[in-house]
Coordinates of C-alpha atoms and ligand atoms in Angstrom, one line a residue:
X48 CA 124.3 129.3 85.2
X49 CA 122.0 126.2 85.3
X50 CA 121.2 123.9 82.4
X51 CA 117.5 123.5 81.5
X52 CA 116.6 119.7 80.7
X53 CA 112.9 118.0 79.8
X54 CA 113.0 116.5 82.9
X55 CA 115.2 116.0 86.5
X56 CA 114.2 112.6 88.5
X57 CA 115.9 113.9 92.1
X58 CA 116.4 112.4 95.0
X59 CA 115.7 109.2 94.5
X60 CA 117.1 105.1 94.6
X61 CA 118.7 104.4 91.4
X62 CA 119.1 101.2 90.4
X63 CA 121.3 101.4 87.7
X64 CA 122.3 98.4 86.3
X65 CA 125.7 99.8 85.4
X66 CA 129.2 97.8 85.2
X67 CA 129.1 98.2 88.7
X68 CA 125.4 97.3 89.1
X69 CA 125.9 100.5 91.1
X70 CA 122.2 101.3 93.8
X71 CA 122.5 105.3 94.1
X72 CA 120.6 106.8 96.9
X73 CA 119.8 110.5 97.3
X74 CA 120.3 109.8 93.4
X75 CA 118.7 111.8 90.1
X76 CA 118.5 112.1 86.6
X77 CA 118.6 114.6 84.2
X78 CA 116.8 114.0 80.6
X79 CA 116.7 115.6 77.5
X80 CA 114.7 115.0 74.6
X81 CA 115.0 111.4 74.4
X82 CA 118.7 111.2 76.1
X83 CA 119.5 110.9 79.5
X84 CA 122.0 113.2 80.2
X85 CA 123.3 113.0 83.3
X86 CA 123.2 110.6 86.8
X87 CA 124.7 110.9 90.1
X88 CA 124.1 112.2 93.4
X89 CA 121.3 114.9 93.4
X90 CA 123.3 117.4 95.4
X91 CA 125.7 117.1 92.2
X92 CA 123.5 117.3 89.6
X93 CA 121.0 120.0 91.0
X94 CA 124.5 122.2 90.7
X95 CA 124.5 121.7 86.8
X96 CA 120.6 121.2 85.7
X97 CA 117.3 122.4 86.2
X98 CA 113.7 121.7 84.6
X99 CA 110.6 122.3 83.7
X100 CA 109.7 119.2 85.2
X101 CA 111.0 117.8 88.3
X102 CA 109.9 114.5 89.7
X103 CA 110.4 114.0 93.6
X104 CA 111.4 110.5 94.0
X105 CA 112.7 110.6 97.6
X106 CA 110.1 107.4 97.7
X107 CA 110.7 106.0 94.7
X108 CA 113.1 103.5 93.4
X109 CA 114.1 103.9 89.4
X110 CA 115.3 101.5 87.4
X111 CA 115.3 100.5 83.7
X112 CA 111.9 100.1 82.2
X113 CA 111.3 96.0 82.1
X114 CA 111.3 93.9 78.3
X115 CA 108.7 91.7 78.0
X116 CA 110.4 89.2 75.5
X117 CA 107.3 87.1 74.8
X118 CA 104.0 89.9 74.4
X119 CA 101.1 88.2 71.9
X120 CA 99.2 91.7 70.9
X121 CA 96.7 89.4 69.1
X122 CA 95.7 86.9 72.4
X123 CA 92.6 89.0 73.1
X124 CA 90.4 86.3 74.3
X125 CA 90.8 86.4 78.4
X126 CA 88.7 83.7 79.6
X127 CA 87.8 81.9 76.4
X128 CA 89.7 78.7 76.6
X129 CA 89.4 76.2 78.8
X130 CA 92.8 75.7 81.7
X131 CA 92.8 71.4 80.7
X132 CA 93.7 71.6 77.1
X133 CA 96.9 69.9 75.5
X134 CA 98.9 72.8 73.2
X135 CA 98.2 71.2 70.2
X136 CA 94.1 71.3 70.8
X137 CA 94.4 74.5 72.5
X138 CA 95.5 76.0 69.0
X139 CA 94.2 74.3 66.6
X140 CA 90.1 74.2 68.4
X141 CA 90.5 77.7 70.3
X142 CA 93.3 79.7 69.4
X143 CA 93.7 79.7 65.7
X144 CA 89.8 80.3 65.0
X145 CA 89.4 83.3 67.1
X146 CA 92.9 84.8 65.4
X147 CA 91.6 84.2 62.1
X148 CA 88.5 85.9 63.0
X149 CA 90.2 88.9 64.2
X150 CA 90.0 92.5 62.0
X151 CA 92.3 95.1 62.2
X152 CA 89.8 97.2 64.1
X153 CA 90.0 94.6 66.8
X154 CA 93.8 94.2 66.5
X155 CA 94.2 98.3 67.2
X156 CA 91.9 98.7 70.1
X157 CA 92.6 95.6 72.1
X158 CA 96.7 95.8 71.4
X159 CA 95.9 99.8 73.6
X160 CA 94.1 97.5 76.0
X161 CA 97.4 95.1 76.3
X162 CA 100.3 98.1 76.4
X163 CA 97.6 99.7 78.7
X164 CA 98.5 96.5 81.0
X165 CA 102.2 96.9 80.3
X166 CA 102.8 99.8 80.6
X167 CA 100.7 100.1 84.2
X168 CA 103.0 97.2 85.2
X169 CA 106.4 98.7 84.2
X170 CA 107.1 97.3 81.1
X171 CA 108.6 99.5 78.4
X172 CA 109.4 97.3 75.5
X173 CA 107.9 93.8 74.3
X174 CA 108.9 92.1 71.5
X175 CA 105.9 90.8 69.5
X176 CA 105.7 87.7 67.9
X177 CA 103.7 88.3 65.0
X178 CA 100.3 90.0 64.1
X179 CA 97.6 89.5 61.4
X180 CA 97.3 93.5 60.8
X181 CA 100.7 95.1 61.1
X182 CA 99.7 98.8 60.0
X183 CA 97.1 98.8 63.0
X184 CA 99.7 97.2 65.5
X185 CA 102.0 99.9 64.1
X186 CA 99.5 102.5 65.2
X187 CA 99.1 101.4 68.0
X188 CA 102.3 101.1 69.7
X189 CA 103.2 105.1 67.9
X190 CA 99.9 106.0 69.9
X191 CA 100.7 104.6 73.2
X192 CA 104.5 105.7 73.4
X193 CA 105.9 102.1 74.5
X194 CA 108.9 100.4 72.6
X195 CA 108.6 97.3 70.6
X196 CA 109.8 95.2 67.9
X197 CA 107.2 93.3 66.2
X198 CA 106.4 92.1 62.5
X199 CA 103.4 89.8 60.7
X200 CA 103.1 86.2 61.8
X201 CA 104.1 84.1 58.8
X202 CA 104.3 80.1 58.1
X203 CA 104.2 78.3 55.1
X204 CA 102.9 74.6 56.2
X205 CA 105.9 73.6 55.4
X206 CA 107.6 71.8 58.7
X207 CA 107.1 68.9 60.1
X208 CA 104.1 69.6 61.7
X209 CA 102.7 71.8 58.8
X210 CA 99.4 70.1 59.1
X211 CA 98.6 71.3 62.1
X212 CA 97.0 74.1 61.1
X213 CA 93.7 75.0 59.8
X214 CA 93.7 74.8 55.7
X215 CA 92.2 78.4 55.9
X216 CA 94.4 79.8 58.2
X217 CA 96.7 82.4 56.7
X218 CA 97.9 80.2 53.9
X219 CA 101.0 81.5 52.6
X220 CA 103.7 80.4 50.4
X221 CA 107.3 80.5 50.8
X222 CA 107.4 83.1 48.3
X223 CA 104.5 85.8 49.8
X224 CA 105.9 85.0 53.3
X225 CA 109.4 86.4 52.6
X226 CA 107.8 89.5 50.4
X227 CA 105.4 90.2 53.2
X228 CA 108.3 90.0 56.0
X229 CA 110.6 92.5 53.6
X230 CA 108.2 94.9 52.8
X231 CA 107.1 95.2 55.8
X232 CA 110.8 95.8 56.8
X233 CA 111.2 98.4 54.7
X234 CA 107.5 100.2 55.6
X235 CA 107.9 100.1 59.4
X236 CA 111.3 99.4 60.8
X237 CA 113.0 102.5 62.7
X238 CA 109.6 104.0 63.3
X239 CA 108.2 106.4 66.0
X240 CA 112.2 107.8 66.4
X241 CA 113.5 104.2 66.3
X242 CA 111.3 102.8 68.9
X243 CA 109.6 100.5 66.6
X244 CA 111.7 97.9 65.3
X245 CA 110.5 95.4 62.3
X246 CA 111.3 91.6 63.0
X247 CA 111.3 88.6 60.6
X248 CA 108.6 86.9 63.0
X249 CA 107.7 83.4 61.8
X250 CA 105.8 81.0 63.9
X251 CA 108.4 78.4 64.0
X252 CA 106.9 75.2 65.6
X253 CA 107.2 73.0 63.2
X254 CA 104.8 75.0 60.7
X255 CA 107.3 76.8 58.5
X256 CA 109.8 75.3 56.0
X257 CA 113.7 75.5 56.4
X258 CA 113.6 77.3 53.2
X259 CA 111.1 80.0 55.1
X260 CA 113.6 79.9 58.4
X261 CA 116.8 80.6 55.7
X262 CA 114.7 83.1 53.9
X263 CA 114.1 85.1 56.8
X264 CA 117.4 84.5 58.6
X265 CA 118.7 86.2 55.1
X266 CA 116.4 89.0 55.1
X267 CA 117.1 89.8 58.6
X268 CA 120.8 89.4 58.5
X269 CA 120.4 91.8 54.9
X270 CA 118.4 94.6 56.9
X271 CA 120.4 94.6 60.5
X272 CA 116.9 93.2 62.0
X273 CA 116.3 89.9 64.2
X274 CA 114.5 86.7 63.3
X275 CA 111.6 85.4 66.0
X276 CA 110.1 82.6 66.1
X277 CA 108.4 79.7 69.0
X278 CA 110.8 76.6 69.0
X279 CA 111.4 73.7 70.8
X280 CA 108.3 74.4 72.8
X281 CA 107.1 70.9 74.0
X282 CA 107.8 67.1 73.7
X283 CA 105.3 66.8 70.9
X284 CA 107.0 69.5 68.8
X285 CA 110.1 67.4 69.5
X286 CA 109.0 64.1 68.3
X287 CA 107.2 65.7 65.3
X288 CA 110.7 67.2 64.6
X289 CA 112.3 63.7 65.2
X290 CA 110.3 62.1 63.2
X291 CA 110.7 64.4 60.1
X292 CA 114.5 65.7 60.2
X293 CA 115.9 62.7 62.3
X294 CA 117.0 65.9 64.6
X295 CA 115.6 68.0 67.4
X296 CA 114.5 71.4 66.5
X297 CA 117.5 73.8 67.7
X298 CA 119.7 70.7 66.6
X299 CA 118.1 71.1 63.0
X300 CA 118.3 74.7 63.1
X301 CA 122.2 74.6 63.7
X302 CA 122.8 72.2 60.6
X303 CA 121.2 73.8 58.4
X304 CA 122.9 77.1 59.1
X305 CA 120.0 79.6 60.7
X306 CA 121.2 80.1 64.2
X307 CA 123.1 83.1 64.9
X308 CA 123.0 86.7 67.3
X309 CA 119.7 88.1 65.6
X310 CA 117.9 85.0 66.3
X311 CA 115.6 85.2 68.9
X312 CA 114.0 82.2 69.9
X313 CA 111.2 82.0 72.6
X314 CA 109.6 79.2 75.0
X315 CA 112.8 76.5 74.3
X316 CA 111.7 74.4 77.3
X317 CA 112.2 71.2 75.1
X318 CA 116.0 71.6 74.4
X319 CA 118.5 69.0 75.1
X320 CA 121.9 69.4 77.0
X321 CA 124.2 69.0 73.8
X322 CA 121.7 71.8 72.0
X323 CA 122.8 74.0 74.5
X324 CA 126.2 74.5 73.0
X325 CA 124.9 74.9 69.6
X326 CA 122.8 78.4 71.3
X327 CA 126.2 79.3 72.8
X328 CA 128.1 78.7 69.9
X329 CA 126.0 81.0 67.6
X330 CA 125.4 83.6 70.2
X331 CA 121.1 82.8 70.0
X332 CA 118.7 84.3 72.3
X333 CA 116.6 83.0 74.0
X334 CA 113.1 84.1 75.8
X335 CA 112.1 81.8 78.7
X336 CA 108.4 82.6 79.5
X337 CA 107.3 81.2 83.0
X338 CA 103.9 82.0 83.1
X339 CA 102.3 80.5 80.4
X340 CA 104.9 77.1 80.8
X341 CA 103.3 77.0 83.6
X342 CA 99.4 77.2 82.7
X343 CA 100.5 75.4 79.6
X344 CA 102.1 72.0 81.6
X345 CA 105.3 72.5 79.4
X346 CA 106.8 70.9 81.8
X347 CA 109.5 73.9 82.5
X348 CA 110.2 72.4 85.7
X349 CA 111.1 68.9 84.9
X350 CA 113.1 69.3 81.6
X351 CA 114.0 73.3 81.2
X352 CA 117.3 73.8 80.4
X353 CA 117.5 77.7 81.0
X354 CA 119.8 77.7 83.8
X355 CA 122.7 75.9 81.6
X356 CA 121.8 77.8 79.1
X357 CA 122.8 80.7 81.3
X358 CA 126.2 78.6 82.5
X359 CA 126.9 78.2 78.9
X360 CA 126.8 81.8 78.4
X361 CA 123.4 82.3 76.3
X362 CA 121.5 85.4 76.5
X363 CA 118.1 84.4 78.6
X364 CA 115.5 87.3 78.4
X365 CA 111.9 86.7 80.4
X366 CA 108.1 86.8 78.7
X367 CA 104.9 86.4 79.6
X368 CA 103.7 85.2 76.6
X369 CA 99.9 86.4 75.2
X370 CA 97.1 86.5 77.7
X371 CA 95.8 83.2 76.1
X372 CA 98.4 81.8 77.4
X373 CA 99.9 83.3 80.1
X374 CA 97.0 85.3 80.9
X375 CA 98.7 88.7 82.3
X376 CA 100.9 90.9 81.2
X377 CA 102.8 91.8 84.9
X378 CA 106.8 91.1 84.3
X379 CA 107.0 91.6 88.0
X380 CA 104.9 88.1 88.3
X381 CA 106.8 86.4 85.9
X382 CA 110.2 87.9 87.5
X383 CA 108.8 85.9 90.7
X384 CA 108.9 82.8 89.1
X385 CA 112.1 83.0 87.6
X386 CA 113.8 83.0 90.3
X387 CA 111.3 80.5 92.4
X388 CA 111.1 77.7 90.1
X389 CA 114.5 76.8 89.0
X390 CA 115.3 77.1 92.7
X391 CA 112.6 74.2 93.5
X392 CA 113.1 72.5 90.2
X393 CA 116.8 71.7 91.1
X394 CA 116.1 71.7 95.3
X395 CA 118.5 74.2 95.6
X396 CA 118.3 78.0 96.4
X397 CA 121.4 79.2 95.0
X398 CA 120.7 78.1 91.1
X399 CA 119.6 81.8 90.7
X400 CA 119.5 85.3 92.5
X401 CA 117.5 88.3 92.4
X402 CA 119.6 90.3 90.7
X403 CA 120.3 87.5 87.8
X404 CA 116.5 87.6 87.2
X405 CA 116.4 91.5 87.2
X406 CA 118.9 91.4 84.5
X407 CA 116.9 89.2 82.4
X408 CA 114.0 90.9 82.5
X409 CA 115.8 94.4 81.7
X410 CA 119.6 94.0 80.3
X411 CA 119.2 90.6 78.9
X412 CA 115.6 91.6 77.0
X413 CA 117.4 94.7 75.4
X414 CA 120.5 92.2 74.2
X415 CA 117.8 90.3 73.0
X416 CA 115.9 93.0 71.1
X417 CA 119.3 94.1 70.0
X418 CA 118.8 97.6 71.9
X419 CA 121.7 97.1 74.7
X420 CA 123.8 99.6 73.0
X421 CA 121.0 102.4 74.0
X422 CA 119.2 100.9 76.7
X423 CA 119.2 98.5 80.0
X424 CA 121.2 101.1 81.9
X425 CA 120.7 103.9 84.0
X426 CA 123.5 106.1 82.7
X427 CA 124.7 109.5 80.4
X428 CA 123.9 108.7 77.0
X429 CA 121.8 106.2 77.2
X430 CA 117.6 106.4 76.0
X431 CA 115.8 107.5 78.9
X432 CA 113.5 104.4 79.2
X433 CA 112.6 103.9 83.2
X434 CA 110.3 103.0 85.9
X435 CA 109.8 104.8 89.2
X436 CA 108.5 102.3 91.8
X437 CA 106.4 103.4 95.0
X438 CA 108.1 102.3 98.2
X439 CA 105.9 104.3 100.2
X440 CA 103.5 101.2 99.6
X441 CA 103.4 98.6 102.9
X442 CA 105.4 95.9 100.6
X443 CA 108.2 97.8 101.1
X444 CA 107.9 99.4 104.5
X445 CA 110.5 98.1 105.8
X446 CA 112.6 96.9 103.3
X447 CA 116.8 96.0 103.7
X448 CA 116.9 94.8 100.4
X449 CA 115.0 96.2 97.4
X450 CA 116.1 94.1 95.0
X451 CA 114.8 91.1 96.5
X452 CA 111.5 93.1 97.6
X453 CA 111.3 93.6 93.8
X454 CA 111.9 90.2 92.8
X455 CA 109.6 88.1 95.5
X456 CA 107.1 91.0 96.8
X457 CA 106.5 93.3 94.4
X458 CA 103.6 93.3 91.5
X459 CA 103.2 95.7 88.7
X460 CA 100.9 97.7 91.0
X461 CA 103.7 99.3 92.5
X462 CA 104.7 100.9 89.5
X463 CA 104.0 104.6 89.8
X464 CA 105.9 106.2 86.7
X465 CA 107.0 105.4 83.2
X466 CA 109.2 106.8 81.1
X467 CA 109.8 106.0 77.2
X468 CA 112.0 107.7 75.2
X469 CA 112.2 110.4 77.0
X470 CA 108.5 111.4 77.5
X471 CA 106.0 110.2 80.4
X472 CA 103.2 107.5 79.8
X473 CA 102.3 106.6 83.0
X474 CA 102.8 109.5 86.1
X475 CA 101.0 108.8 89.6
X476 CA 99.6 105.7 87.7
X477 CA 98.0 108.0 85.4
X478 CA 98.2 107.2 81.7
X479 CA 99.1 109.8 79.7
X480 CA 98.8 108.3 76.1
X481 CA 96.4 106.3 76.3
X482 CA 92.4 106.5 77.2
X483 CA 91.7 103.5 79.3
X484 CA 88.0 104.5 79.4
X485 CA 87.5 104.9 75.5
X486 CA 89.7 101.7 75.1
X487 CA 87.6 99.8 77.2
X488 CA 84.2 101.0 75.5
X489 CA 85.5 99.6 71.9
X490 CA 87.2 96.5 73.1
X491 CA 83.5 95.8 75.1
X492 CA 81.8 96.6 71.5
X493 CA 84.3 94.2 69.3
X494 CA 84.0 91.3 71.7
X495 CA 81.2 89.3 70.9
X496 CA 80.9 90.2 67.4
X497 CA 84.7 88.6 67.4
X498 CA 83.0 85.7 69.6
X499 CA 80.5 85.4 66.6
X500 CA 82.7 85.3 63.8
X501 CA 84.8 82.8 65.3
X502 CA 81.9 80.3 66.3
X503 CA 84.0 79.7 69.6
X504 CA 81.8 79.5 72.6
X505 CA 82.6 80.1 76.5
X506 CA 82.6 77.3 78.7
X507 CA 81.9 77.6 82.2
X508 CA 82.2 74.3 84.5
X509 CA 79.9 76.4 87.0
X510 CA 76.2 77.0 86.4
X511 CA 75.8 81.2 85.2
X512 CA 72.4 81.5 86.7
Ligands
LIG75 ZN1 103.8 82.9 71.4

């Protein structure tokens, strides 16, 4: 007598990502509910289970859906700011004005627009560094079926660089920041069946207080969350630091005691050799995000210290960053430059393989996000969070090596299928969850009364005629 599951994935590629890092061909997967409950061979399998749905993956390769450790929902404005700007002008001229002009009605229907883009390119979970309307991000990600931890962007003008920002600009103090971050803890955290998770997410460059970084380090370490915050993102923010605490930033965090394995701190291309023990130490992750270091001119190249971070035993997850920023959304991209760069950075090819970069972007995001215990691998038990991948598409054809066809050929195009928790958002790059067309329509209604309110305007270095 057969069991009936929700779904069996047959005859496909596994990548599993196991102890072994174990590829199964002529492999499937049974799911139930949100569980998967079995894996092996599918002659094996087809002996035990059977389902409603069956999904042929003879050309298919599955493997765990992708983390995006660095995913702005609130950089909507593609386009808007110009590709020559310094960080500090980009947020303090472009950046900040258009957030602070943002409503939750634009914060709901252009975050569908963004997991749209994820999820079409194989990511399953993001971790968000902080909205303005946390309800309507909330919403949003329980709508569209992805996984993400996320939480209210807070600073109190209280770093080093506390001036930097706008006197207008979500003024806080230390005392609203901490009751906003707990409450929303307690509102949201462990929603949608656990696939929303609540973060203490403060902005972190030199714009909060140490009293606000011990705050939420004591929240977070109270409810079993994670801190997040930007740090150590450039040589200004370095000096600025220097200047203040006589210390650099992730040498400042450590003495004043708010490092530690729910801190999660993202773009760290400005860190120092001897800070690099201090992460190991205290067990921090990090998120290195290639593609907006890149447009940015962080220098990543020159001075990034993520490959002795990884040496040193730090867990290094992989972003994109918001579409200000980075300007896409497509992990596969910035998996292609995480193993390119360091490999010209350092002149040397074998700083960093395929397979080290497709565990950051999948085992090394969920340690980050503090979901390894249920996710990363392909195996019984585990949530059923996975991508099917289309090798019937000419990158692929042949291929002796899918790993490395994944790593330097692939895009997020050739994602097919996405499953979250058990239930499919994307099949036959159809979403399921959410209506692209109806998305679209809104986001092209909000944008230039956003554009108004902000009193940013478009440049463009070529005539419009
Ligand atoms: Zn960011």
């Amino acid at each position: 007598m057969l069991e009936t599951v929700d779904i069996l994935i047959e005859r496909g590629t596994l990548l599993t990502l196991d102890r072994e890092r174990r590829i199964l061909t002529d492999g499937a997967i049974a799911i139930r509910a949100d569980r998967i409950i079995a894996v092996g061979k599918t002659a094996d399998i087809k002996k035990q289970y059977t389902a409603g749905k069956i999904i042929d993956a003879s050309s298919r390769v599955v493997m765990p859906g992708l983390v995006d450790g660095h995913a702005h929902l609130n950089e909507i404005a593609r386009g808007l700011i110009p590709d020559d700007l310094k960080t500090s002008d980009w947020l303090k001229y472009w950046c900040y004005p258009y957030f602070a002009a943002t409503t939750a009605e634009d914060e709901y229907w252009y975050s569908q627009c963004l997991i749209a883009e994820m999820i079409r390119s194989g990511t399953t979970c993001f971790a968000e560094p902080g909205c303005k309307f946390l309800p309507s991000i909330v919403k949003s990600i329980e709508k569209s079926g992805i996984r993400a931890t996320t939480g209210s962007w807070v600073w109190d003008h209280g770093g080093p660089d506390g001036q930097k920002c706008p006197e207008y600009f979500l003024k806080m103090s230390l005392k609203e920041c901490l009751e906003l971050t707990e409450n929303n803890i307690k509102s949201f955290n462990g929603a949608a069946n656990g696939r929303i998770k609540i973060f203490a997410t403060i902005e972190g460059v030199g714009t909060c207080s140490d009293d606000l970084m011990i705050g939420t380090k004591e929240l977070a370490d109270r409810y079993g969350t994670s801190t997040l915050m930007h740090k150590a993102s450039s040589r200004e923010e370095v000096a600025a630091e220097m200047r203040v605490t006589g210390h650099r930033p992730v040498e400042h965090m450590y003495k004043i005691g708010v490092l530690g394995p729910n801190v999660f701190l993202n773009h760290m291309t400005a860190v120092d050799g001897y800070e690099v023990e201090y992460l190991a130490e205290t067990d921090t992750k990090v998120c290195q995000n290639p593609p907006a270091a890149l447009k940015l001119a962080k220098g990543t190249t020159q001075m990034g210290k993520f490959l002795e971070m990884r040496k040193a035993g730090v867990t290094v997850a992989l972003g994109c960053d918001g579409v200000n920023s980075g300007d896409h959304k497509d992990m596969f991209r910035a998996m292609y430059l995480a193993a390119t760069l360091p490999k010209d950075a350092r002149i040397d090819a074998s700083v960093i393989t395929a397979e080290e970069v497709i565990e950051m972007a999948t085992l090394n995001g969920y340690r980050a996000t503090g979901w390894d215990k249920d996710l990363g691998v392909l195996e019984a038990g585990r949530k059923a969070d996975m991508i099917l991948i289309d090798i019937d598409r000419p990158e692929f054809v042949p291929t002796y090596n899918y790993v490395y066809s994944l790593v330097y050929t692939a895009s997020g195009d050739c994602v097919d299928t996405v499953i979250v928790d058990g239930k499919i958002l994307m099949e036959g790059r159809e979403l399921t969850t959410i209506d692209l067309a109806e998305v679209r329509a809104h986001c092209r209604e909000l944008a230039p009364q956003l554009l108004t309110r902000s009193n940013v305007k478009p440049v463009s270095r070529w005539p419009i005629v």
